[in-house]
Short mmCIF file of C-alpha atoms and ligand atoms in Angstrom, two decimals:
data_model
loop_
_atom_site.label_atom_id
_atom_site.label_comp_id
_atom_site.label_asym_id
_atom_site.label_seq_id
_atom_site.Cartn_x
_atom_site.Cartn_y
_atom_site.Cartn_z
CA UNK A 1 175.84 123.18 78.02
CA UNK A 2 176.14 121.77 81.80
CA UNK A 3 173.14 119.38 80.74
CA UNK A 4 175.13 118.04 77.85
CA UNK A 5 177.99 117.21 79.83
CA UNK A 6 176.15 116.10 82.71
CA UNK A 7 174.37 113.56 80.53
CA UNK A 8 177.49 112.25 78.92
CA UNK A 9 178.84 111.82 82.09
CA UNK A 10 175.73 109.93 83.36
CA UNK A 11 175.91 107.79 80.51
CA UNK A 12 179.81 107.06 80.65
CA UNK A 13 179.78 108.58 77.00
CA UNK A 14 183.70 109.91 78.03
CA UNK A 15 185.39 108.09 74.51
CA UNK A 16 186.38 110.23 71.87
CA UNK A 17 184.26 112.97 70.19
CA UNK A 18 182.41 110.41 67.52
CA UNK A 19 180.97 113.12 65.00
CA UNK A 20 181.83 116.31 64.39
CA UNK A 21 179.34 117.61 61.80
CA UNK A 22 176.86 118.66 64.55
CA UNK A 23 179.17 121.10 66.06
CA UNK A 24 179.70 122.11 62.64
CA UNK A 25 175.72 122.73 62.03
CA UNK A 26 175.45 124.23 65.25
CA UNK A 27 178.14 126.97 64.53
CA UNK A 28 176.38 127.47 61.13
CA UNK A 29 172.91 128.31 62.78
CA UNK A 30 174.71 130.73 65.33
CA UNK A 31 176.70 132.34 62.30
CA UNK A 32 173.51 132.65 60.18
CA UNK A 33 171.41 134.01 63.30
CA UNK A 34 174.07 136.33 64.89
CA UNK A 35 176.06 137.86 61.24
CA UNK A 36 173.79 136.52 58.76
CA UNK A 37 176.93 134.51 57.69
CA UNK A 38 176.07 131.33 55.58
CA UNK A 39 178.47 128.85 56.57
CA UNK A 40 178.51 125.50 54.77
CA UNK A 41 179.11 122.90 57.52
CA UNK A 42 181.23 120.77 54.92
CA UNK A 43 183.60 123.53 55.14
CA UNK A 44 184.20 123.31 58.87
CA UNK A 45 186.99 121.41 60.33
CA UNK A 46 187.41 120.77 64.24
CA UNK A 47 190.44 121.65 65.60
CA UNK A 48 191.69 120.93 69.33
CA UNK A 49 191.85 124.43 69.98
CA UNK A 50 192.48 127.84 68.05
CA UNK A 51 196.42 127.72 69.31
CA UNK A 52 196.66 124.20 67.46
CA UNK A 53 194.60 125.18 64.52
CA UNK A 54 196.43 128.35 64.10
CA UNK A 55 199.97 126.48 64.16
CA UNK A 56 198.53 123.94 61.50
CA UNK A 57 197.48 126.28 59.16
CA UNK A 58 200.46 128.15 59.32
CA UNK A 59 202.10 124.65 58.79
CA UNK A 60 200.38 124.26 55.83
CA UNK A 61 200.81 127.80 54.60
CA UNK A 62 203.98 128.75 54.98
CA UNK A 63 207.72 127.04 54.61
CA UNK A 64 210.56 127.78 56.99
CA UNK A 65 211.75 131.49 56.66
CA UNK A 66 208.58 132.89 55.32
CA UNK A 67 207.55 135.85 56.85
CA UNK A 68 204.15 135.90 58.52
CA UNK A 69 202.12 139.55 59.54
CA UNK A 70 200.73 140.41 62.88
CA UNK A 71 199.82 143.20 64.45
CA UNK A 72 201.08 144.13 67.94
CA UNK A 73 200.24 144.84 70.60
CA UNK A 74 198.94 141.45 70.07
CA UNK A 75 197.69 138.27 72.06
CA UNK A 76 201.15 137.06 72.89
CA UNK A 77 200.94 133.56 71.61
CA UNK A 78 200.80 135.02 67.98
CA UNK A 79 204.47 135.61 68.17
CA UNK A 80 205.20 132.21 69.57
CA UNK A 81 202.68 130.23 66.86
CA UNK A 82 204.90 132.01 64.16
CA UNK A 83 208.21 130.76 65.71
CA UNK A 84 207.00 127.51 65.97
CA UNK A 85 206.60 126.74 62.27
CA UNK A 86 209.93 128.29 61.65
CA UNK A 87 208.59 131.65 60.01
CA UNK A 88 209.87 134.84 60.74
CA UNK A 89 207.97 137.41 62.43
CA UNK A 90 206.89 140.81 60.19
CA UNK A 91 205.52 142.91 63.05
CA UNK A 92 203.18 145.91 61.80
CA UNK A 93 201.71 147.66 64.71
CA UNK A 94 198.06 148.99 65.29
CA UNK A 95 197.95 152.59 64.91
CA UNK A 96 195.58 154.43 67.21
CA UNK A 97 194.45 151.06 68.00
CA UNK A 98 193.57 150.45 64.17
CA UNK A 99 194.75 148.22 61.62
CA UNK A 100 197.29 150.31 59.61
CA UNK A 101 196.76 149.48 56.13
CA UNK A 102 199.41 151.23 54.52
CA UNK A 103 201.77 149.71 56.99
CA UNK A 104 200.48 146.29 56.07
CA UNK A 105 200.62 147.07 52.53
CA UNK A 106 204.43 147.60 52.66
CA UNK A 107 204.96 144.32 54.66
CA UNK A 108 202.81 142.34 52.21
CA UNK A 109 204.92 143.99 49.47
CA UNK A 110 208.11 143.11 51.29
CA UNK A 111 207.06 139.35 50.42
CA UNK A 112 204.72 138.29 53.57
CA UNK A 113 203.19 134.95 52.51
CA UNK A 114 200.27 134.79 55.61
CA UNK A 115 198.78 137.64 58.24
CA UNK A 116 197.94 136.45 61.30
CA UNK A 117 194.74 138.51 61.95
CA UNK A 118 192.97 139.38 65.59
CA UNK A 119 189.23 140.17 64.90
CA UNK A 120 187.98 141.06 67.47
CA UNK A 121 191.65 142.37 68.50
CA UNK A 122 193.05 141.12 71.93
CA UNK A 123 194.34 143.01 73.68
CA UNK A 124 192.55 146.35 72.41
CA UNK A 125 188.82 144.91 71.93
CA UNK A 126 188.33 146.68 68.42
CA UNK A 127 186.05 145.27 66.14
CA UNK A 128 187.63 145.65 62.43
CA UNK A 129 185.18 147.86 60.06
CA UNK A 130 183.86 145.81 56.95
CA UNK A 131 185.72 148.63 55.16
CA UNK A 132 189.13 147.74 56.69
CA UNK A 133 188.67 144.14 56.09
CA UNK A 134 187.48 144.33 52.62
CA UNK A 135 190.81 146.54 51.86
CA UNK A 136 192.95 143.96 53.52
CA UNK A 137 191.16 141.24 51.36
CA UNK A 138 192.28 143.14 48.45
CA UNK A 139 195.60 143.68 49.36
CA UNK A 140 195.89 140.10 50.50
CA UNK A 141 194.90 139.08 46.91
CA UNK A 142 197.12 141.59 45.07
CA UNK A 143 200.22 140.49 47.24
CA UNK A 144 199.14 136.63 47.36
CA UNK A 145 199.09 136.93 51.09
CA UNK A 146 196.97 134.19 52.96
CA UNK A 147 195.24 135.40 56.06
CA UNK A 148 194.42 133.30 59.20
CA UNK A 149 191.60 135.29 60.66
CA UNK A 150 191.65 134.47 64.52
CA UNK A 151 187.79 134.99 65.08
CA UNK A 152 187.77 133.27 68.83
CA UNK A 153 186.24 136.85 70.45
CA UNK A 154 183.35 137.09 67.63
CA UNK A 155 180.48 136.15 70.20
CA UNK A 156 182.04 138.71 72.65
CA UNK A 157 181.05 141.91 70.41
CA UNK A 158 179.35 144.10 73.15
CA UNK A 159 175.72 145.60 72.46
CA UNK A 160 176.24 148.54 69.70
CA UNK A 161 178.97 147.29 68.09
CA UNK A 162 178.79 144.79 64.82
CA UNK A 163 181.22 142.03 63.73
CA UNK A 164 181.76 141.50 60.49
CA UNK A 165 183.68 137.73 59.92
CA UNK A 166 186.32 138.46 57.56
CA UNK A 167 185.39 135.63 54.92
CA UNK A 168 182.15 137.87 54.38
CA UNK A 169 183.75 140.70 52.87
CA UNK A 170 184.06 140.91 49.18
CA UNK A 171 187.31 139.15 48.55
CA UNK A 172 187.74 137.65 52.02
CA UNK A 173 186.61 134.03 51.29
CA UNK A 174 189.18 133.82 48.79
CA UNK A 175 192.15 134.41 50.91
CA UNK A 176 191.23 133.49 54.32
CA UNK A 177 190.47 130.71 56.75
CA UNK A 178 188.47 131.71 59.89
CA UNK A 179 189.29 130.47 63.63
CA UNK A 180 186.27 130.05 65.53
CA UNK A 181 185.07 128.48 68.96
CA UNK A 182 182.74 128.95 71.69
CA UNK A 183 185.56 128.71 74.10
CA UNK A 184 185.83 132.24 75.24
CA UNK A 185 182.34 133.60 75.55
CA UNK A 186 181.12 130.34 77.10
CA UNK A 187 183.84 129.79 79.15
CA UNK A 188 184.87 126.24 77.76
CA UNK A 189 188.54 126.49 76.78
CA UNK A 190 189.79 123.63 79.02
CA UNK A 191 187.25 121.23 77.26
CA UNK A 192 189.37 121.45 73.54
CA UNK A 193 187.32 122.46 70.74
CA UNK A 194 187.81 124.60 67.94
CA UNK A 195 186.54 125.20 64.45
CA UNK A 196 188.35 126.22 61.25
CA UNK A 197 186.21 127.49 58.51
CA UNK A 198 186.76 128.06 54.74
CA UNK A 199 184.14 129.29 52.46
CA UNK A 200 185.97 128.81 48.71
CA UNK A 201 187.18 126.35 47.01
CA UNK A 202 190.47 127.53 47.28
CA UNK A 203 190.72 128.01 50.97
CA UNK A 204 188.66 124.84 51.94
CA UNK A 205 191.42 122.94 50.23
CA UNK A 206 193.59 124.73 52.86
CA UNK A 207 191.28 123.45 55.66
CA UNK A 208 190.78 120.02 53.83
CA UNK A 209 194.87 119.59 54.14
CA UNK A 210 194.80 119.72 57.73
CA UNK A 211 196.06 116.26 59.35
CA UNK A 212 193.22 114.07 58.61
CA UNK A 213 192.85 112.37 62.27
CA UNK A 214 192.51 116.10 63.93
CA UNK A 215 189.03 115.37 64.71
CA UNK A 216 189.78 112.75 66.85
CA UNK A 217 192.26 115.20 68.74
CA UNK A 218 189.47 117.72 70.28
CA UNK A 219 187.83 116.94 73.31
CA UNK A 220 184.79 115.01 73.36
CA UNK A 221 183.28 117.31 75.95
CA UNK A 222 184.15 120.18 73.73
CA UNK A 223 182.52 119.18 71.19
CA UNK A 224 179.30 118.17 73.18
CA UNK A 225 179.83 121.66 74.68
CA UNK A 226 180.44 123.42 71.72
CA UNK A 227 177.64 122.58 69.96
CA UNK A 228 175.25 122.85 72.84
CA UNK A 229 176.59 126.70 73.32
CA UNK A 230 176.27 127.76 69.77
CA UNK A 231 172.80 125.89 69.48
CA UNK A 232 171.21 126.72 72.90
CA UNK A 233 173.05 129.19 74.35
CA UNK A 234 172.33 132.52 73.26
CA UNK A 235 170.05 133.76 75.68
CA UNK A 236 172.66 133.19 78.22
CA UNK A 237 175.20 134.86 75.87
CA UNK A 238 172.86 138.13 75.42
CA UNK A 239 172.77 138.39 79.27
CA UNK A 240 176.40 137.89 79.22
CA UNK A 241 177.01 140.72 76.97
CA UNK A 242 174.68 142.91 79.15
CA UNK A 243 177.06 142.27 82.11
CA UNK A 244 180.05 142.67 80.15
CA UNK A 245 178.67 145.98 78.84
CA UNK A 246 177.70 147.21 82.53
CA UNK A 247 181.34 146.27 83.51
CA UNK A 248 183.10 148.18 80.70
CA UNK A 249 181.34 151.22 81.74
CA UNK A 250 181.59 150.90 85.08
CA UNK A 251 185.60 150.15 84.85
CA UNK A 252 185.38 153.89 82.54
CA UNK A 253 183.68 155.55 85.35
CA UNK A 254 186.28 154.17 88.04
CA UNK A 255 189.20 155.30 85.88
CA UNK A 256 187.79 158.55 85.25
CA UNK A 257 187.44 158.81 89.14
CA UNK A 258 189.97 157.26 90.30
CA UNK A 259 193.15 156.71 87.67
CA UNK A 260 192.66 159.90 85.68
CA UNK A 261 196.31 159.80 84.26
CA UNK A 262 195.03 156.26 82.65
CA UNK A 263 194.45 156.47 78.76
CA UNK A 264 191.97 153.72 77.45
CA UNK A 265 189.50 153.53 74.40
CA UNK A 266 186.66 151.31 75.64
CA UNK A 267 186.50 148.05 73.94
CA UNK A 268 183.57 147.23 71.56
CA UNK A 269 184.24 143.59 72.34
CA UNK A 270 185.85 140.93 74.45
CA UNK A 271 186.11 141.15 78.54
CA UNK A 272 189.56 142.97 78.09
CA UNK A 273 190.66 146.57 78.03
CA UNK A 274 194.08 147.85 77.38
CA UNK A 275 195.20 150.50 79.46
CA UNK A 276 197.97 153.07 78.78
CA UNK A 277 199.89 153.70 82.04
CA UNK A 278 202.79 155.82 80.31
CA UNK A 279 201.23 158.90 82.02
CA UNK A 280 201.45 157.75 85.57
CA UNK A 281 204.73 158.37 86.42
CA UNK A 282 205.83 155.00 87.04
CA UNK A 283 209.23 154.15 86.29
CA UNK A 284 208.94 150.25 85.75
CA UNK A 285 206.51 148.17 84.10
CA UNK A 286 203.18 149.06 85.81
CA UNK A 287 201.91 145.71 85.73
CA UNK A 288 204.73 145.13 88.69
CA UNK A 289 203.69 148.40 90.49
CA UNK A 290 199.78 147.26 90.33
CA UNK A 291 200.73 143.72 91.69
CA UNK A 292 202.08 145.02 94.95
CA UNK A 293 198.88 146.45 95.40
CA UNK A 294 197.07 143.11 94.99
CA UNK A 295 196.03 143.69 91.38
CA UNK A 296 196.99 141.06 89.00
CA UNK A 297 197.15 142.35 85.39
CA UNK A 298 198.70 141.48 82.40
CA UNK A 299 201.94 143.31 81.59
CA UNK A 300 201.88 145.23 78.03
CA UNK A 301 205.06 144.14 77.54
CA UNK A 302 203.85 140.24 76.93
CA UNK A 303 201.90 142.03 73.85
CA UNK A 304 204.98 143.39 72.02
CA UNK A 305 207.25 146.13 72.52
CA UNK A 306 204.84 148.70 71.69
CA UNK A 307 202.88 147.08 75.00
CA UNK A 308 205.60 149.10 77.01
CA UNK A 309 203.61 151.22 79.72
CA UNK A 310 200.47 149.20 79.20
CA UNK A 311 198.57 146.63 81.63
CA UNK A 312 195.55 144.93 80.26
CA UNK A 313 192.82 144.17 82.34
CA UNK A 314 190.11 141.47 82.62
CA UNK A 315 186.85 143.26 83.42
CA UNK A 316 184.98 139.94 83.01
CA UNK A 317 183.90 140.13 86.85
CA UNK A 318 181.75 141.34 89.36
CA UNK A 319 180.99 144.89 90.14
CA UNK A 320 182.67 144.59 93.58
CA UNK A 321 185.72 143.08 92.49
CA UNK A 322 186.23 145.82 89.87
CA UNK A 323 185.76 148.41 92.19
CA UNK A 324 188.00 147.15 94.42
CA UNK A 325 190.74 146.48 91.66
CA UNK A 326 190.65 149.69 90.41
CA UNK A 327 190.61 151.12 94.31
CA UNK A 328 193.55 149.39 94.86
CA UNK A 329 195.57 150.46 91.55
CA UNK A 330 194.90 154.11 92.60
CA UNK A 331 196.28 152.91 96.02
CA UNK A 332 199.46 151.63 94.33
CA UNK A 333 199.76 155.23 93.00
CA UNK A 334 199.82 156.93 96.14
C1 LIG B 1 192.68 136.03 70.39
C2 LIG B 1 192.75 134.64 70.89
N1 LIG B 1 193.25 133.68 70.19
C3 LIG B 1 193.54 132.23 70.49
C4 LIG B 1 193.24 132.31 72.00
C5 LIG B 1 193.41 130.91 72.65
O1 LIG B 1 192.34 130.10 72.17
P1 LIG B 1 192.32 128.35 72.52
O2 LIG B 1 192.56 128.04 73.82
O3 LIG B 1 191.06 127.71 71.57
O4 LIG B 1 193.60 127.78 71.93
C6 LIG B 1 192.93 133.12 73.20
C7 LIG B 1 192.63 133.15 74.29
O5 LIG B 1 192.57 134.01 75.00
C8 LIG B 1 192.80 134.50 72.33
O6 LIG B 1 192.26 135.50 73.23
#
């Protein structure tokens, strides 16, 4: 990635992204190698980032007032994306950290037109199972719902867990569009390049309906970096995943030792953990109490009402910083 960017700067090649096909091909190669997912590069459309892609897809798939399903606790901008397009939110919270298919069916039956799915799920770090995703695809087909699958964290599935692309489960391609990027795994978010992927003629029509000039809106450096990451960055990614698994396990032992009142389920993916602080006896937002001890966590409240009493920690850091953070969190409780 660095070499690709440095070369472009040395060449003065700092204009618009000229070609986007190589990015799509690099992603197709990565998807095949990593997940055995055959992606047609012609059915991949670049978008400036996943947020821009999600909003653009929602504009195509909804009319003002339509209901859109999301599953709190959820990455906070999901709420905003739905509001931005004038749709209404139909919140179907996770149950014990999993998709609640019965409640999702009720929401679909109540007239939802789109479901914005998060897989792997930010903030709980869950990877939805093939069975859950197939059941979801079946419901979506029955109730005529389209699924926008935000799969931005897919490269960050940790050793021992398996990522299932939504478009690969039976029926998934007929109802879903996937949004992917190299931006989380390789820390390229500032360079601006995401990808919308379709895998059926029906959903290809949706991707093809994205604004025709959208490919001028991606960052040229984003495209170069994304291509390099997906094509040549898998060894680096594997090292990263080993480090993240180590930090997740360290976080588990630190919590057991220093914060025994905190509940959590070790995440299968991402560098994020969702900590249940409701048993700590803090009578305010736990993030505020931890901030006074010098640890900045995301308040659970940002992830929906069900996030009250929770915080989200980013464990993508050194062992020392992580130990220090948990030590300070413990001191905040004394
Ligand atoms: C689930 C999820 N979707 C989207 C984004 C934002 O991605 P982008 O910068 O491509 O809009 C993030 C960033 O953390 C995320 O966690």
